[in-house]
């Protein structure tokens, strides 16, 4: 494969890798917003749990106390389920971050290779142009002497 075609192929590969990096970055941003929502929900649940646990100022019927205890227990279960889901989500985010880092490193490697090959191609073109200029100058010199 000749050098210009190779540079074109590598440039295409770099653009594909950059698109992968952008896609992973966008995915990670969406996951970060989900993580923030998990934290907000957990905070709201904790607030509700704390509000439901206050000591009554006056005598309260036992059924209401039982209902309140059931509510608090349900809130505890729901908060635990949310914490478990949050941990799983954060683990998935960590894997995604590692994938993003690896993909970005591969992309950067191909960018460096592309720049190196472009420099080589430019140098070869410049050498060819210089050679042509030298030949023209030599011909002009020979003609001027004749």
XYZ file of C-alpha atoms in Angstrom:
146
model
C 0.000 0.000 0.000
C 1.447 3.367 -0.954
C 2.097 6.062 1.643
C -0.794 8.456 0.796
C -3.318 5.609 0.946
C -1.832 4.411 4.236
C -2.130 7.918 5.706
C -5.735 8.108 4.513
C -6.537 4.725 6.089
C -4.914 5.688 9.385
C -6.803 9.006 9.349
C -10.037 7.047 8.960
C -9.048 4.790 11.834
C -8.273 7.823 14.012
C -11.685 9.330 13.272
C -13.360 6.034 14.215
C -11.388 5.885 17.475
C -12.270 9.511 18.246
C -15.949 8.709 17.695
C -15.617 5.785 20.135
C -14.025 8.082 22.719
C -16.820 10.645 22.276
C -19.459 7.917 22.578
C -17.899 6.547 25.774
C -17.532 10.054 27.205
C -21.213 10.776 26.547
C -22.186 7.433 28.086
C -20.103 8.182 31.164
C -21.742 11.607 31.482
C -25.197 9.985 31.374
C -24.119 7.458 33.986
C -22.803 10.256 36.189
C -26.207 11.953 36.063
C -27.845 8.650 37.069
C -25.369 8.347 39.946
C -26.235 11.872 41.096
C -29.934 10.978 40.924
C -29.274 7.899 43.085
C -27.583 10.113 45.678
C -30.441 12.648 45.632
C -32.996 9.866 46.032
C -31.073 8.317 48.909
C -30.872 11.696 50.634
C -34.615 12.226 50.172
C -35.355 8.743 51.516
C -33.127 9.353 54.527
C -34.984 12.601 55.194
C -38.338 10.792 55.002
C -37.039 8.019 57.235
C -35.819 10.511 59.832
C -39.098 12.442 59.719
C -41.109 9.274 60.276
C -39.101 8.327 63.336
C -39.773 11.309 65.548
C -41.186 10.667 68.989
C -44.854 11.656 69.122
C -45.687 14.691 71.270
C -48.855 13.089 72.495
C -50.257 9.632 72.920
C -50.662 7.877 69.586
C -52.808 4.817 68.951
C -50.819 1.561 68.699
C -52.019 0.925 65.135
C -50.524 4.208 64.017
C -47.235 3.344 65.743
C -47.276 -0.068 64.045
C -47.964 1.598 60.693
C -45.118 4.041 61.296
C -42.743 1.191 62.163
C -43.778 -0.663 58.994
C -43.178 2.476 56.950
C -39.720 2.934 58.475
C -38.871 -0.715 57.819
C -40.026 -0.396 54.202
C -37.926 2.761 53.843
C -34.881 0.941 55.249
C -35.377 -1.897 52.759
C -35.805 0.549 49.879
C -32.722 2.532 50.918
C -30.698 -0.678 51.122
C -31.893 -1.706 47.652
C -30.925 1.733 46.328
C -27.487 1.516 47.945
C -26.944 -1.907 46.379
C -28.032 -0.607 42.976
C -25.798 2.440 43.429
C -22.785 0.246 44.220
C -23.434 -1.854 41.115
C -23.860 1.292 39.041
C -20.607 2.777 40.373
C -18.766 -0.478 39.614
C -20.133 -0.347 36.073
C -18.997 3.272 35.830
C -15.509 2.255 36.940
C -15.347 -0.382 34.204
C -16.579 2.231 31.728
C -13.878 4.680 32.888
C -11.197 2.026 32.369
C -12.574 1.278 28.912
C -12.575 4.996 28.115
C -8.968 5.341 29.274
C -7.868 2.356 27.171
C -9.768 3.606 24.125
C -8.355 7.111 24.519
C -4.835 5.671 24.793
C -5.329 3.628 21.611
C -6.715 6.696 19.867
C -3.718 8.773 20.941
C -1.357 6.041 19.737
C -2.988 6.120 16.298
C -2.918 9.939 16.277
C 0.843 9.855 16.905
C 1.285 7.272 14.152
C -0.787 9.422 11.786
C 1.292 12.531 12.554
C 4.520 10.540 12.061
C 3.385 9.192 8.701
C 2.121 12.607 7.594
C 5.530 14.095 8.435
C 7.247 11.341 6.442
C 4.911 11.903 3.506
C 5.450 15.678 3.633
C 9.221 15.172 3.810
C 9.094 12.842 0.796
C 7.031 15.388 -1.147
C 9.431 18.170 -0.224
C 12.395 16.028 -1.307
C 10.668 15.371 -4.622
C 9.940 19.068 -5.115
C 13.518 19.958 -4.191
C 14.823 17.347 -6.619
C 12.650 18.826 -9.386
C 13.839 22.340 -8.570
C 17.458 21.160 -8.583
C 17.002 19.477 -11.969
C 15.416 22.617 -13.419
C 18.225 24.749 -12.026
C 20.836 22.362 -13.434
C 19.172 22.416 -16.858
C 19.010 26.213 -16.794
C 22.680 26.395 -15.844
C 23.648 23.946 -18.608
C 21.635 25.947 -21.165
C 23.183 29.197 -20.053
C 26.676 27.762 -20.552
C 25.898 26.409 -24.007
